[in-house]
Amino acid sequence: MSVLVVTGTGTDVGKTAVTAAIAAAHIAHGERVAVLKPAQTGAAGHAPGDIDEIVRLVPGVTGCELARYPEPLAPEAAARRSGLGEVSCALAARVVAELVRHYDLVLVEGAGGLLVRMAGDGTTLADLASAVAAPVLIVSSAGLGTLNATALTAEALRSRGLACLGVVIGQWPATPGTAELCNLTDLPVIAGAPVLGALPEGITGHPPARFAAWATAGLAPSLGGTFEHTAFTQQHTSWGAVRS
């Protein structure tokens, strides 16, 4: 796997934390990693964006941002309203191809969800994943509503012939409730793909060394870590039963 596309079931589900964690885990194994954000929205001028956050958390990673727009909208809408140029799927694919020549792993972090429009021609992150022949990782929330959103994203991937590598829970709460505990079991079923990790809430507030340690613990071996879904589920459901 030289390219991995990271999408979310929506906004604020932890895509940037998961992308940074994967980068940190692979760099810890001695790999060269680049992260591409085709379009950053909701960041004006020199305000920090997702790539800045990833570079802050992961020493040694290379970050690349193709465009930024001030309003927190879908890239196509943000570009149209700002009068700034769009990022086409073709351009993003060319940049990915160039990065692959120099890095062991290229991570592509989308904006919003899988089918958010990148440009006026209707292309989406799904089209970019197809263009670069890359698997897609779904970042999901932990609680209520995540099953439907994850199922829809996984179904959209299958309908387009795209490989779903798995699901990572982007913000696992310190005190999970019944919905979160049930979702640990149900997410791989409705996604038709394994749960490949769960990162704790607030992980991006840690300094880089601590962040890297949490990244390793929160990601499965296929993503560079030591997470094991069955053990994690048993640990938390047992604790939940004791609490109740």
Short mmCIF file of C-alpha atoms in Angstrom, two decimals:
data_model
loop_
_atom_site.label_atom_id
_atom_site.label_comp_id
_atom_site.label_asym_id
_atom_site.label_seq_id
_atom_site.Cartn_x
_atom_site.Cartn_y
_atom_site.Cartn_z
CA MET A 1 0.00 0.00 0.00
CA SER A 2 1.73 3.14 -1.22
CA VAL A 3 -1.37 5.40 -1.21
CA LEU A 4 -4.23 5.50 1.27
CA VAL A 5 -7.23 7.80 1.05
CA VAL A 6 -8.73 8.84 4.39
CA THR A 7 -12.36 9.91 4.43
CA GLY A 8 -14.86 10.53 7.18
CA THR A 9 -18.53 9.88 7.71
CA GLY A 10 -18.85 13.65 8.14
CA THR A 11 -17.06 16.61 9.63
CA ASP A 12 -15.37 16.61 13.04
CA VAL A 13 -15.08 12.84 13.32
CA GLY A 14 -11.30 12.83 13.77
CA LYS A 15 -9.97 12.47 10.20
CA THR A 16 -6.95 14.67 10.84
CA ALA A 17 -6.06 12.87 14.07
CA VAL A 18 -6.31 9.49 12.33
CA THR A 19 -4.27 10.67 9.35
CA ALA A 20 -1.60 12.04 11.66
CA ALA A 21 -1.62 8.84 13.71
CA ILE A 22 -1.06 6.67 10.64
CA ALA A 23 1.77 8.95 9.56
CA ALA A 24 3.36 8.77 13.02
CA ALA A 25 3.10 4.98 13.18
CA HIS A 26 4.72 4.50 9.78
CA ILE A 27 7.47 7.03 10.45
CA ALA A 28 8.22 5.14 13.67
CA HIS A 29 8.87 2.11 11.44
CA GLY A 30 11.37 4.12 9.41
CA GLU A 31 9.15 4.89 6.43
CA ARG A 32 9.00 8.15 4.49
CA VAL A 33 5.47 9.57 4.69
CA ALA A 34 3.74 12.45 2.91
CA VAL A 35 0.23 13.75 3.60
CA LEU A 36 -1.77 15.51 0.89
CA LYS A 37 -4.77 17.71 1.65
CA PRO A 38 -6.18 18.62 -1.78
CA ALA A 39 -8.41 21.38 -0.41
CA GLN A 40 -8.42 22.99 3.03
CA THR A 41 -11.61 24.86 3.84
CA GLY A 42 -12.37 27.09 6.80
CA ALA A 43 -8.85 28.52 6.97
CA ALA A 44 -8.09 32.01 5.72
CA GLY A 45 -4.62 33.30 4.88
CA HIS A 46 -1.96 31.88 7.15
CA ALA A 47 -4.38 30.42 9.70
CA PRO A 48 -3.36 26.88 10.63
CA GLY A 49 -5.12 24.10 8.76
CA ASP A 50 -5.15 20.31 8.95
CA ILE A 51 -1.72 19.93 7.35
CA ASP A 52 -0.25 22.34 9.89
CA GLU A 53 -1.76 20.23 12.67
CA ILE A 54 -0.32 17.04 11.22
CA VAL A 55 3.15 18.55 10.78
CA ARG A 56 3.01 19.82 14.38
CA LEU A 57 2.10 16.38 15.72
CA VAL A 58 4.34 14.26 13.53
CA PRO A 59 8.00 15.30 13.18
CA GLY A 60 9.42 14.08 9.90
CA VAL A 61 6.19 14.01 7.91
CA THR A 62 5.90 16.02 4.69
CA GLY A 63 2.68 17.99 4.31
CA CYS A 64 1.20 19.23 1.05
CA GLU A 65 -1.87 21.47 0.64
CA LEU A 66 -3.05 22.37 -2.86
CA ALA A 67 -5.59 25.09 -2.02
CA ARG A 68 -7.26 26.75 0.94
CA TYR A 69 -10.51 28.62 1.21
CA PRO A 70 -11.70 30.85 4.05
CA GLU A 71 -15.24 29.51 4.53
CA PRO A 72 -15.91 26.13 6.19
CA LEU A 73 -17.84 24.70 3.25
CA ALA A 74 -17.47 21.89 0.75
CA PRO A 75 -14.42 22.58 -1.45
CA GLU A 76 -16.47 23.28 -4.57
CA ALA A 77 -18.77 25.74 -2.77
CA ALA A 78 -15.87 27.34 -0.89
CA ALA A 79 -13.92 27.86 -4.12
CA ARG A 80 -16.94 29.29 -5.93
CA ARG A 81 -17.78 31.75 -3.17
CA SER A 82 -14.19 32.87 -2.67
CA GLY A 83 -13.45 33.32 -6.35
CA LEU A 84 -10.34 31.19 -5.93
CA GLY A 85 -9.44 28.35 -8.26
CA GLU A 86 -10.77 24.85 -7.78
CA VAL A 87 -8.62 21.79 -7.22
CA SER A 88 -9.44 19.32 -9.97
CA CYS A 89 -9.33 15.57 -9.51
CA ALA A 90 -6.73 15.40 -12.30
CA LEU A 91 -4.42 17.86 -10.55
CA ALA A 92 -4.68 16.04 -7.22
CA ALA A 93 -4.01 12.71 -8.95
CA ARG A 94 -0.89 14.11 -10.61
CA VAL A 95 0.42 15.35 -7.26
CA VAL A 96 -0.22 11.94 -5.69
CA ALA A 97 1.68 10.26 -8.53
CA GLU A 98 4.63 12.61 -8.00
CA LEU A 99 4.65 12.06 -4.23
CA VAL A 100 4.62 8.29 -4.67
CA ARG A 101 7.94 8.58 -6.47
CA HIS A 102 9.61 9.96 -3.34
CA TYR A 103 7.71 8.50 -0.35
CA ASP A 104 6.90 5.04 0.97
CA LEU A 105 3.38 6.06 1.94
CA VAL A 106 1.17 8.88 0.70
CA LEU A 107 -1.90 9.69 2.77
CA VAL A 108 -4.68 11.72 1.14
CA GLU A 109 -7.04 13.38 3.60
CA GLY A 110 -10.38 14.48 2.21
CA ALA A 111 -12.62 17.34 3.29
CA GLY A 112 -15.88 16.31 4.90
CA GLY A 113 -17.25 13.02 3.60
CA LEU A 114 -16.60 10.78 0.63
CA LEU A 115 -19.05 12.40 -1.79
CA VAL A 116 -18.45 16.06 -0.98
CA ARG A 117 -17.85 17.87 -4.27
CA MET A 118 -14.25 18.86 -4.95
CA ALA A 119 -14.98 20.86 -8.11
CA GLY A 120 -17.78 22.13 -10.31
CA ASP A 121 -17.62 19.07 -12.55
CA GLY A 122 -19.00 17.02 -9.66
CA THR A 123 -15.85 15.06 -8.90
CA THR A 124 -15.41 13.87 -5.34
CA LEU A 125 -12.84 12.19 -3.13
CA ALA A 126 -14.23 8.88 -4.40
CA ASP A 127 -13.21 9.87 -7.93
CA LEU A 128 -9.72 10.75 -6.70
CA ALA A 129 -9.40 7.37 -4.95
CA SER A 130 -10.41 5.69 -8.20
CA ALA A 131 -7.97 7.79 -10.23
CA VAL A 132 -5.02 6.81 -8.05
CA ALA A 133 -6.25 3.21 -7.51
CA ALA A 134 -6.04 3.56 -3.73
CA PRO A 135 -7.98 1.88 -0.92
CA VAL A 136 -10.10 4.07 1.33
CA LEU A 137 -10.14 4.17 5.13
CA ILE A 138 -13.35 5.34 6.80
CA VAL A 139 -13.06 7.44 9.96
CA SER A 140 -16.25 7.14 11.98
CA SER A 141 -17.60 8.67 15.14
CA ALA A 142 -18.20 6.45 18.15
CA GLY A 143 -21.78 7.18 19.18
CA LEU A 144 -25.34 7.45 17.96
CA GLY A 145 -25.76 7.88 14.21
CA THR A 146 -22.46 6.36 13.25
CA LEU A 147 -23.87 3.05 12.01
CA ASN A 148 -26.04 4.62 9.32
CA ALA A 149 -23.36 7.10 8.22
CA THR A 150 -20.71 4.37 8.08
CA ALA A 151 -22.98 1.98 6.20
CA LEU A 152 -23.79 4.64 3.61
CA THR A 153 -20.11 5.45 3.10
CA ALA A 154 -19.17 1.78 2.77
CA GLU A 155 -22.02 1.21 0.32
CA ALA A 156 -20.89 4.19 -1.77
CA LEU A 157 -17.39 2.70 -1.93
CA ARG A 158 -18.68 -0.72 -3.00
CA SER A 159 -20.95 0.75 -5.66
CA ARG A 160 -17.91 2.47 -7.20
CA GLY A 161 -15.70 -0.60 -7.04
CA LEU A 162 -13.43 0.99 -4.43
CA ALA A 163 -11.73 -1.02 -1.71
CA CYS A 164 -12.65 -0.18 1.87
CA LEU A 165 -9.57 -0.93 3.95
CA GLY A 166 -11.51 -0.65 7.19
CA VAL A 167 -12.91 1.69 9.82
CA VAL A 168 -11.15 3.68 12.53
CA ILE A 169 -13.08 5.35 15.33
CA GLY A 170 -11.66 8.83 15.39
CA GLN A 171 -12.66 9.94 18.90
CA TRP A 172 -13.22 7.17 21.43
CA PRO A 173 -14.69 8.71 24.61
CA ALA A 174 -13.10 8.33 28.02
CA THR A 175 -16.43 7.11 29.37
CA PRO A 176 -18.25 5.21 26.61
CA GLY A 177 -21.99 4.68 26.89
CA THR A 178 -24.24 1.89 25.68
CA ALA A 179 -24.32 3.16 22.09
CA GLU A 180 -20.54 3.34 21.85
CA LEU A 181 -20.09 -0.12 23.33
CA CYS A 182 -22.66 -1.66 20.98
CA ASN A 183 -21.10 0.10 18.01
CA LEU A 184 -17.78 -1.61 18.66
CA THR A 185 -19.48 -4.87 17.70
CA ASP A 186 -21.80 -3.50 15.01
CA LEU A 187 -19.45 -1.26 13.01
CA PRO A 188 -17.51 -4.03 11.22
CA VAL A 189 -20.77 -5.80 10.39
CA ILE A 190 -22.49 -2.83 8.77
CA ALA A 191 -19.29 -1.63 7.08
CA GLY A 192 -18.36 -5.06 5.76
CA ALA A 193 -14.81 -4.19 6.78
CA PRO A 194 -12.72 -4.53 9.95
CA VAL A 195 -12.38 -1.97 12.71
CA LEU A 196 -8.71 -1.03 12.46
CA GLY A 197 -8.43 1.27 15.42
CA ALA A 198 -9.89 3.64 17.95
CA LEU A 199 -8.13 6.83 18.98
CA PRO A 200 -8.97 8.46 22.31
CA GLU A 201 -10.67 11.83 22.44
CA GLY A 202 -8.19 14.65 22.88
CA ILE A 203 -5.25 12.77 21.39
CA THR A 204 -4.14 15.82 19.40
CA GLY A 205 -3.62 17.72 22.65
CA HIS A 206 -0.58 15.59 23.48
CA PRO A 207 3.01 16.48 22.51
CA PRO A 208 4.44 14.55 19.55
CA ALA A 209 6.11 11.75 21.50
CA ARG A 210 2.99 11.01 23.52
CA PHE A 211 0.83 11.35 20.41
CA ALA A 212 3.00 8.75 18.65
CA ALA A 213 2.59 6.33 21.56
CA TRP A 214 -1.20 6.69 21.49
CA ALA A 215 -1.14 6.32 17.71
CA THR A 216 0.66 2.99 17.96
CA ALA A 217 -1.75 1.71 20.60
CA GLY A 218 -4.81 2.95 18.72
CA LEU A 219 -4.11 1.55 15.25
CA ALA A 220 -4.12 -2.03 13.98
CA PRO A 221 -0.93 -3.69 12.64
CA SER A 222 -2.05 -3.05 9.04
CA LEU A 223 -1.83 0.67 9.87
CA GLY A 224 1.43 0.40 11.77
CA GLY A 225 0.16 -0.12 15.32
CA THR A 226 -0.76 -2.80 17.85
CA PHE A 227 -4.55 -2.35 18.22
CA GLU A 228 -6.63 -5.54 18.28
CA HIS A 229 -10.35 -5.06 17.86
CA THR A 230 -11.55 -8.17 19.69
CA ALA A 231 -9.42 -7.47 22.75
CA PHE A 232 -10.42 -3.79 22.76
CA THR A 233 -14.12 -4.71 22.51
CA GLN A 234 -13.90 -7.30 25.29
CA GLN A 235 -12.04 -4.90 27.55
CA HIS A 236 -14.56 -2.10 27.14
CA THR A 237 -17.75 -4.15 27.12
CA SER A 238 -16.62 -5.94 30.28
CA TRP A 239 -15.90 -2.61 31.92
CA GLY A 240 -19.29 -1.32 30.75
CA ALA A 241 -21.04 -4.33 32.29
CA VAL A 242 -19.28 -3.73 35.61
CA ARG A 243 -20.28 -0.04 35.55
CA SER A 244 -23.92 -0.86 34.95
#
